[in-house]
Coordinates of C-alpha atoms in Angstrom, one line a residue:
X4 CA -7.5 -35.5 144.7
X5 CA -8.8 -37.0 141.4
X6 CA -6.3 -38.7 139.1
X7 CA -4.7 -36.3 136.6
X8 CA -4.3 -38.8 133.9
X9 CA -7.4 -39.9 132.0
X10 CA -7.8 -42.8 129.6
X11 CA -5.7 -41.0 127.0
X12 CA -3.2 -38.8 128.8
X13 CA -3.9 -35.4 130.4
X14 CA -6.5 -33.1 128.8
X15 CA -8.3 -29.9 129.5
X16 CA -8.9 -26.4 128.3
X17 CA -5.5 -25.0 127.3
X18 CA -4.1 -22.2 129.5
X19 CA -7.0 -22.7 132.0
X20 CA -6.9 -26.4 133.1
X21 CA -3.9 -27.4 131.1
X22 CA -1.5 -24.6 131.8
X23 CA 2.1 -24.1 130.7
X24 CA 3.2 -24.6 134.3
X25 CA 1.4 -27.9 134.5
X26 CA 2.8 -29.0 131.1
X27 CA 6.4 -28.1 132.3
X28 CA 5.9 -30.0 135.5
X29 CA 4.5 -33.1 133.8
X30 CA 7.3 -33.2 131.3
X31 CA 10.0 -32.8 133.9
X32 CA 8.4 -35.5 136.1
X33 CA 8.1 -37.9 133.2
X34 CA 11.7 -37.4 132.3
X35 CA 12.9 -38.0 135.8
X36 CA 10.7 -41.1 136.3
X37 CA 11.9 -42.7 133.0
X38 CA 15.5 -41.8 133.7
X39 CA 15.4 -43.6 137.0
X40 CA 14.0 -46.7 135.3
X41 CA 17.1 -46.7 133.0
X42 CA 20.2 -45.0 134.4
X43 CA 22.6 -46.2 131.7
X44 CA 22.4 -43.1 129.5
X45 CA 21.0 -39.6 129.2
X46 CA 17.3 -39.7 128.3
X47 CA 16.1 -38.6 124.8
X48 CA 12.5 -37.5 124.2
X49 CA 10.7 -36.8 121.0
X50 CA 8.0 -34.2 121.0
X51 CA 5.2 -33.7 118.4
X52 CA 1.9 -31.8 118.3
X53 CA -1.2 -31.1 116.3
X54 CA -1.7 -27.7 114.8
X55 CA -4.1 -26.1 117.4
X56 CA -2.8 -22.7 118.4
X57 CA -2.1 -23.6 122.1
X58 CA 0.2 -26.4 120.9
X59 CA 2.9 -23.9 120.2
X60 CA 2.8 -22.6 123.8
X61 CA 2.6 -26.1 125.3
X62 CA 5.3 -27.5 123.1
X63 CA 7.6 -24.8 124.5
X64 CA 6.6 -25.6 128.1
X65 CA 7.1 -29.4 127.5
X66 CA 10.5 -28.8 125.9
X67 CA 11.5 -26.7 128.8
X68 CA 10.4 -29.3 131.4
X69 CA 12.2 -32.1 129.6
X70 CA 15.5 -30.2 129.2
X71 CA 15.3 -28.9 132.7
X72 CA 15.2 -32.5 133.9
X73 CA 18.3 -33.3 131.8
X74 CA 16.6 -34.9 128.8
X75 CA 17.6 -34.1 125.2
X76 CA 14.6 -33.2 123.0
X77 CA 14.0 -34.0 119.3
X78 CA 11.2 -31.8 118.0
X79 CA 9.1 -33.4 115.3
X80 CA 6.7 -30.5 114.7
X81 CA 3.1 -31.1 113.5
X82 CA 2.6 -34.8 113.0
X83 CA -0.1 -37.4 113.8
X84 CA -0.1 -39.1 117.1
X85 CA 0.9 -42.5 115.6
X86 CA 3.8 -40.9 113.9
X87 CA 5.2 -39.8 117.3
X88 CA 4.7 -43.3 118.6
X89 CA 6.5 -44.7 115.6
X90 CA 9.4 -42.3 115.8
X91 CA 10.0 -43.0 119.5
X92 CA 11.0 -46.5 118.4
X93 CA 12.5 -45.4 115.1
X94 CA 14.8 -42.8 116.7
X95 CA 15.7 -44.9 119.7
X96 CA 14.1 -42.4 122.1
X97 CA 13.2 -43.1 125.7
X98 CA 10.1 -41.1 125.8
X99 CA 7.6 -39.6 123.4
X100 CA 5.3 -36.6 124.0
X101 CA 2.3 -35.8 121.8
X102 CA 0.5 -32.5 122.4
X103 CA -3.1 -32.9 121.2
X104 CA -6.7 -33.2 122.3
X105 CA -7.5 -35.5 119.4
X106 CA -11.2 -34.9 118.3
X107 CA -11.9 -32.3 121.0
X108 CA -12.7 -28.7 120.0
X109 CA -9.9 -26.2 119.5
X110 CA -9.8 -24.6 123.0
X111 CA -8.9 -27.9 124.5
X112 CA -5.5 -29.5 124.4
X113 CA -3.8 -32.6 125.9
X114 CA -0.5 -34.3 126.6
X115 CA 0.0 -37.9 125.9
X116 CA 3.2 -39.8 126.8
X117 CA 4.8 -42.8 125.1
X118 CA 7.4 -45.0 126.7
X119 CA 10.4 -46.6 125.0
X120 CA 9.3 -48.6 121.9
X121 CA 6.3 -46.3 121.3
X122 CA 4.0 -47.9 123.8
X123 CA 1.5 -46.0 126.0
X124 CA 2.5 -45.6 129.6
X125 CA 1.2 -48.1 132.1
X126 CA -1.1 -46.9 134.9
X127 CA 1.9 -47.5 137.3
X128 CA 4.2 -45.1 135.4
X129 CA 1.5 -42.5 135.1
X130 CA 1.0 -42.7 138.9
X131 CA 4.7 -42.3 139.5
X132 CA 4.7 -39.2 137.3
X133 CA 1.7 -37.7 139.2
X134 CA 3.5 -38.4 142.5
X135 CA 6.5 -36.4 141.4
X136 CA 4.7 -33.3 140.2
X137 CA 4.9 -31.3 143.4
X138 CA 8.4 -32.4 144.5
X139 CA 11.2 -30.0 144.6
X140 CA 14.2 -31.8 143.2
X141 CA 17.7 -30.9 142.2
X142 CA 18.1 -29.8 138.6
X143 CA 21.1 -30.4 136.4
X144 CA 23.3 -27.4 135.5
X145 CA 26.0 -26.8 132.9
X146 CA 26.4 -29.6 130.5
X147 CA 23.7 -31.6 132.3
X148 CA 20.9 -29.4 130.9
X149 CA 19.2 -31.1 128.0
X150 CA 19.7 -29.9 124.4
X151 CA 17.0 -29.4 121.7
X152 CA 17.2 -30.2 118.0
X153 CA 14.7 -30.6 115.2
X154 CA 14.0 -33.7 113.0
X155 CA 13.2 -32.2 109.5
X156 CA 12.8 -35.7 108.0
X157 CA 10.3 -36.9 110.6
X158 CA 7.3 -36.8 108.3
X159 CA 9.0 -38.6 105.4
X160 CA 10.3 -41.3 107.7
X161 CA 6.8 -42.0 109.0
X162 CA 5.3 -42.0 105.4
X163 CA 8.0 -44.4 104.3
X164 CA 7.0 -46.7 107.1
X165 CA 3.4 -46.5 106.2
X166 CA 4.1 -47.4 102.6
X167 CA 6.2 -50.4 103.5
X168 CA 3.2 -51.6 105.6
X169 CA 0.7 -51.3 102.7
X170 CA 0.3 -54.7 100.9
X171 CA -1.1 -53.4 97.6
X172 CA -0.7 -50.1 95.7
X173 CA -3.7 -47.8 95.2
X174 CA -3.5 -47.1 91.5
X175 CA -6.9 -46.6 89.9
X176 CA -8.6 -45.4 93.1
X177 CA -9.9 -41.8 93.4
X178 CA -10.4 -40.9 97.1
X179 CA -11.4 -37.9 99.2
X180 CA -9.7 -37.4 102.5
X181 CA -11.0 -35.1 105.2
X182 CA -8.0 -34.1 107.3
X183 CA -10.1 -32.3 110.0
X184 CA -7.6 -29.3 109.6
X185 CA -5.5 -31.4 111.9
X186 CA -2.2 -33.2 112.3
X187 CA -2.6 -35.2 109.1
X188 CA -3.3 -32.3 106.8
X189 CA 0.1 -32.8 105.1
X190 CA 1.0 -36.4 105.8
X191 CA -2.3 -38.1 104.8
X192 CA -2.6 -36.7 101.3
X193 CA 1.1 -37.3 100.7
X194 CA 1.0 -40.9 101.9
X195 CA -2.1 -41.7 99.8
X196 CA -0.7 -40.1 96.7
X197 CA 2.6 -41.9 97.1
X198 CA 0.7 -45.2 97.4
X199 CA -0.8 -44.5 94.0
X200 CA -4.3 -43.0 94.6
X201 CA -5.8 -39.9 93.1
X202 CA -6.4 -37.8 96.1
X203 CA -8.8 -34.9 96.7
X204 CA -7.9 -33.4 100.1
X205 CA -10.5 -31.4 102.1
X206 CA -10.1 -29.5 105.4
X207 CA -6.4 -29.7 105.0
X208 CA -5.6 -26.1 105.7
X209 CA -5.0 -25.8 109.5
X210 CA -4.7 -22.2 110.9
X211 CA -4.5 -23.2 114.5
X212 CA -8.1 -22.3 115.1
X213 CA -10.1 -24.5 112.8
X214 CA -9.1 -28.0 113.9
X215 CA -12.2 -30.3 114.3
X216 CA -14.5 -27.3 113.6
X217 CA -17.5 -29.1 112.1
X218 CA -15.2 -31.4 110.1
X219 CA -13.3 -34.7 110.3
X220 CA -14.4 -38.1 111.6
X221 CA -17.0 -36.6 114.0
X222 CA -18.8 -34.8 111.1
X223 CA -19.0 -37.0 108.1
X224 CA -21.7 -35.1 106.2
X225 CA -19.3 -32.9 104.3
X226 CA -17.1 -35.9 103.3
X227 CA -20.2 -37.8 102.1
X228 CA -21.2 -34.9 99.9
X229 CA -17.6 -34.5 98.5
X230 CA -17.4 -38.2 97.6
X231 CA -20.6 -38.0 95.6
X232 CA -19.5 -34.6 94.0
X233 CA -16.2 -36.0 92.8
X234 CA -17.4 -39.4 91.9
X235 CA -14.8 -40.9 94.2
X236 CA -14.4 -44.6 95.0
X237 CA -14.4 -43.8 98.8
X238 CA -13.7 -41.2 101.4
X239 CA -11.5 -41.3 104.5
X240 CA -12.1 -39.1 107.6
X241 CA -9.5 -38.5 110.2
X242 CA -9.8 -36.8 113.6
X243 CA -7.5 -34.0 114.8
X244 CA -4.5 -36.2 115.6
X245 CA -5.2 -38.9 113.1
X246 CA -5.1 -41.8 115.4
X247 CA -8.4 -43.0 114.0
X248 CA -10.3 -43.1 110.7
X249 CA -13.8 -43.7 109.5
X250 CA -14.8 -44.2 105.9
X251 CA -17.5 -43.5 103.3
X252 CA -18.2 -45.7 100.4
X253 CA -18.9 -44.5 96.8
X254 CA -22.6 -44.1 97.6
X255 CA -21.9 -41.9 100.6
X256 CA -22.8 -44.5 103.1
X257 CA -20.8 -44.5 106.4
X258 CA -18.4 -47.3 107.1
X259 CA -17.7 -47.3 110.9
X260 CA -14.8 -48.8 112.9
X261 CA -16.6 -52.2 113.3
X262 CA -17.0 -52.5 109.5
X263 CA -13.4 -51.5 108.9
X264 CA -12.3 -54.2 111.3
X265 CA -14.4 -56.8 109.6
X266 CA -12.9 -55.9 106.2
X267 CA -9.3 -56.0 107.6
X268 CA -9.9 -59.2 109.6
X269 CA -11.0 -61.1 106.5
X270 CA -8.1 -59.6 104.5
X271 CA -5.6 -60.7 107.1
X272 CA -7.3 -64.1 107.3
X273 CA -7.1 -64.6 103.5
X274 CA -3.4 -63.7 103.7
X275 CA -2.8 -66.1 106.5
X276 CA -1.8 -63.2 108.8
X277 CA -4.7 -63.2 111.3
X278 CA -3.0 -64.7 114.3
X279 CA -5.1 -67.6 115.7
X280 CA -8.0 -66.2 113.5
X281 CA -8.7 -63.7 116.3
X282 CA -10.0 -60.2 116.3
X283 CA -10.0 -58.0 119.5
X284 CA -12.7 -55.4 120.0
X285 CA -14.4 -53.6 123.0
X286 CA -17.7 -54.4 124.5
X287 CA -19.2 -51.5 122.6
X288 CA -18.7 -53.1 119.2
X289 CA -21.9 -53.9 117.4
X290 CA -23.4 -57.4 117.7
X291 CA -23.3 -57.4 113.9
X292 CA -19.5 -57.7 114.1
X293 CA -19.8 -60.7 116.4
X294 CA -22.2 -62.4 114.0
X295 CA -20.2 -61.7 110.9
X296 CA -16.9 -62.9 112.4
X297 CA -18.6 -66.1 113.7
X298 CA -19.9 -66.7 110.1
X299 CA -16.4 -66.4 108.7
X300 CA -14.6 -68.4 111.3
X301 CA -13.0 -65.5 113.2
X302 CA -13.0 -65.5 117.0
X303 CA -13.9 -62.2 118.6
X304 CA -12.5 -61.3 122.0
X305 CA -13.9 -58.3 123.8
X306 CA -12.3 -55.9 126.3
X307 CA -13.3 -52.9 128.4
X308 CA -13.9 -49.6 126.5
X309 CA -10.6 -47.9 125.6
X310 CA -7.9 -48.6 123.0
X311 CA -5.3 -49.2 125.8
X312 CA -7.3 -52.3 126.9
X313 CA -7.4 -53.5 123.3
X314 CA -3.6 -53.1 123.0
X315 CA -3.1 -55.0 126.3
X316 CA -5.2 -57.9 125.0
X317 CA -3.4 -57.9 121.6
X318 CA 0.0 -58.0 123.3
X319 CA -1.0 -60.6 125.8
X320 CA -2.3 -63.0 123.1
X321 CA 0.1 -62.0 120.3
X322 CA -2.9 -61.2 118.1
X323 CA -2.7 -59.2 114.9
X324 CA -5.8 -56.9 114.8
X325 CA -8.0 -55.0 117.2
X326 CA -9.8 -51.8 117.6
X327 CA -12.9 -49.8 118.5
X328 CA -16.1 -48.8 116.8
X329 CA -14.9 -45.2 116.8
X330 CA -12.2 -46.0 114.3
X331 CA -9.2 -46.7 116.5
X332 CA -7.7 -49.7 114.8
X333 CA -4.4 -51.3 115.9
X334 CA -2.2 -53.6 113.8
X335 CA 0.6 -54.6 116.2
X336 CA 2.9 -55.8 113.5
X337 CA 3.1 -52.3 112.1
X338 CA 2.1 -49.9 114.9
X339 CA 2.0 -49.7 118.7
X340 CA -1.1 -47.6 118.8
X341 CA -4.2 -46.7 116.7
X342 CA -3.0 -45.3 113.4
X343 CA -5.7 -43.7 111.2
X344 CA -3.4 -43.4 108.1
X345 CA -2.2 -47.0 108.4
X346 CA -5.8 -48.2 108.8
X347 CA -6.9 -46.2 105.8
X348 CA -4.1 -47.5 103.6
X349 CA -4.8 -51.1 104.5
X350 CA -8.5 -50.6 103.9
X351 CA -7.9 -49.0 100.5
X352 CA -5.4 -51.7 99.6
X353 CA -8.1 -54.3 100.1
X354 CA -10.4 -52.4 97.8
X355 CA -7.7 -52.1 95.2
X356 CA -6.6 -55.7 95.5
X357 CA -10.1 -57.2 95.2
X358 CA -11.5 -54.8 92.7
X359 CA -14.7 -54.7 94.9
X360 CA -16.4 -51.5 96.1
X361 CA -15.9 -50.7 99.7
X362 CA -19.6 -51.0 100.4
X363 CA -19.6 -54.6 99.1
X364 CA -16.6 -55.5 101.2
X365 CA -18.1 -53.9 104.3
X366 CA -21.4 -55.7 103.6
X367 CA -20.0 -58.9 105.2
X368 CA -21.3 -57.2 108.4
X369 CA -24.8 -55.9 109.0
X370 CA -25.0 -53.3 111.7
X371 CA -27.8 -54.0 114.1
X372 CA -29.8 -50.9 115.3
X373 CA -28.2 -49.7 118.5
X374 CA -29.8 -47.5 121.1
X375 CA -27.8 -45.9 123.9
X376 CA -29.5 -44.1 126.9
X377 CA -27.5 -42.3 129.5
X378 CA -29.3 -42.5 132.9
X379 CA -28.2 -40.0 135.6
X380 CA -28.2 -41.7 139.0
X381 CA -27.3 -40.9 142.6
X382 CA -25.2 -44.0 143.1
X383 CA -24.0 -46.1 140.1
X384 CA -22.6 -48.7 142.4
X385 CA -26.0 -49.3 144.0
X386 CA -27.5 -49.7 140.5
X387 CA -24.9 -52.4 139.6
X388 CA -25.8 -54.4 142.7
X389 CA -29.6 -54.0 142.4
X390 CA -31.5 -57.3 141.9
X391 CA -34.3 -55.5 140.0
X392 CA -31.8 -54.3 137.5
X393 CA -30.2 -57.7 137.0
X394 CA -33.6 -59.3 136.7
X395 CA -34.7 -56.8 134.0
X396 CA -31.5 -57.2 132.1
X397 CA -32.0 -61.0 132.2
X398 CA -35.6 -60.7 130.9
X399 CA -34.6 -58.5 128.0
X400 CA -31.6 -60.6 127.1
X401 CA -33.9 -63.7 127.0
X402 CA -36.4 -61.9 124.8
X403 CA -33.8 -60.9 122.3
X404 CA -31.9 -64.2 122.3
X405 CA -29.1 -64.4 119.7
X406 CA -30.7 -61.6 117.7
X407 CA -29.9 -58.8 120.2
X408 CA -27.7 -57.7 123.0
X409 CA -27.9 -55.7 126.3
X410 CA -25.0 -53.8 127.9
X411 CA -25.2 -51.7 131.1
X412 CA -22.0 -49.8 131.8
X413 CA -21.4 -47.3 134.6
X414 CA -19.6 -44.1 133.5
X415 CA -16.0 -43.9 134.5
X416 CA -16.2 -40.2 135.3
X417 CA -19.8 -39.4 136.2
X418 CA -22.8 -40.7 138.2
X419 CA -24.3 -42.2 135.0
X420 CA -25.3 -45.6 133.9
X421 CA -25.1 -46.2 130.1
X422 CA -27.9 -48.5 128.9
X423 CA -27.2 -50.0 125.5
X424 CA -29.5 -52.3 123.6
X425 CA -29.1 -53.8 120.1
X426 CA -32.0 -55.5 118.3
X427 CA -33.1 -56.5 114.8
X428 CA -35.1 -53.2 114.5
X429 CA -34.8 -49.7 115.9
X430 CA -38.2 -49.9 117.5
X431 CA -37.3 -53.1 119.4
X432 CA -34.0 -51.7 120.6
X433 CA -35.5 -48.4 121.6
X434 CA -38.4 -50.1 123.5
X435 CA -36.0 -52.4 125.4
X436 CA -33.6 -49.7 126.2
X437 CA -36.3 -47.4 127.5
X438 CA -37.7 -50.2 129.8
X439 CA -34.3 -50.8 131.2
X440 CA -33.6 -47.1 131.6
X441 CA -36.7 -46.7 133.7
X442 CA -35.7 -49.6 136.0
X443 CA -32.2 -48.1 136.4
X444 CA -33.7 -44.7 137.1
X445 CA -36.0 -46.1 139.8
X446 CA -33.1 -47.7 141.6
X447 CA -30.6 -44.9 141.2

């Protein structure tokens, strides 16, 4: 049977793949596993969700599963994923559960777990939870059944934390924030206003059905138009659970996660807070980020794709900044996971502190044209071992030299090989990627 947990929890179409019965079983198994790892006290779990309609149903199921396993539940209501991670630590809980499918369309939903301290679960813990799903185990009765209470001050505690982590106030900035009709629809505008900015909030009216519906970080065109319409200094785009952000400068130009990391890395370096002058990113980050960081004396370490691998590298080396091109940015001194609101506040604080437009700050990095071709194959393992493929990659790499980059990556879930090429021009990148794709296709 395939593994239930993916790279970011358990996801699927709500009430079809991700049913209330599965949610209840997952929550109960998680409570039992974590309770066995620490038998000194009765476990406490915090539960949050994004505003999609199925979240109400799944929240009830998760709460039932946790309390049936003897855990007390603190319900947080609708909050961003990073708020749930923060409140696990802040409230001294043993477990956090976020019900969200992030940027996925409304019919989907997901369940993500956080361990004590607000860290994502290890693969080993996830495997333990999966192994316990089908077991029939004794349940507590009487006083052993878990209790449920609400945390009405959850949002304000999270916003207070964000403001304490922001190094400069935002007075004088006019910003537009696209909340994706998601989990940050209330907290993001509040946080940015309390930091001093003039805030125009769009897509901040969730009704359970409109989350990510042509809005947010995966649809920047509306934000770009709004920034120009309102004469704003910049725009911020969140996804449905606000664990990421992308930005738009005052001209409407997109500022992606790589550029955001470049701006924040130099801000931390200037403040003497960039540990070992090191930034951590994934192999998918643009070569332009590598070149820019080299120019400014910042070492760039790369990991496999996935923010969990970035976090592992950050923790292993004690580094202070990492992230992904998609806008997941982690600042370990202030958060245990990607936090779109924290990222946005730090980015805007840099604009306010320097007095420079965001576009100028992001201009330290030039994005090289990047072409990605997905090649469907019969056996991705055979492609990886093929001498013709490795020879073709070596030839293209030699042709590009330091001005380009080649990356072949098998899909983790499908019989696909992803061929990515960066080069000084789009035509060069497209030509090289097409050549490589043809070689891969011939083998596969």
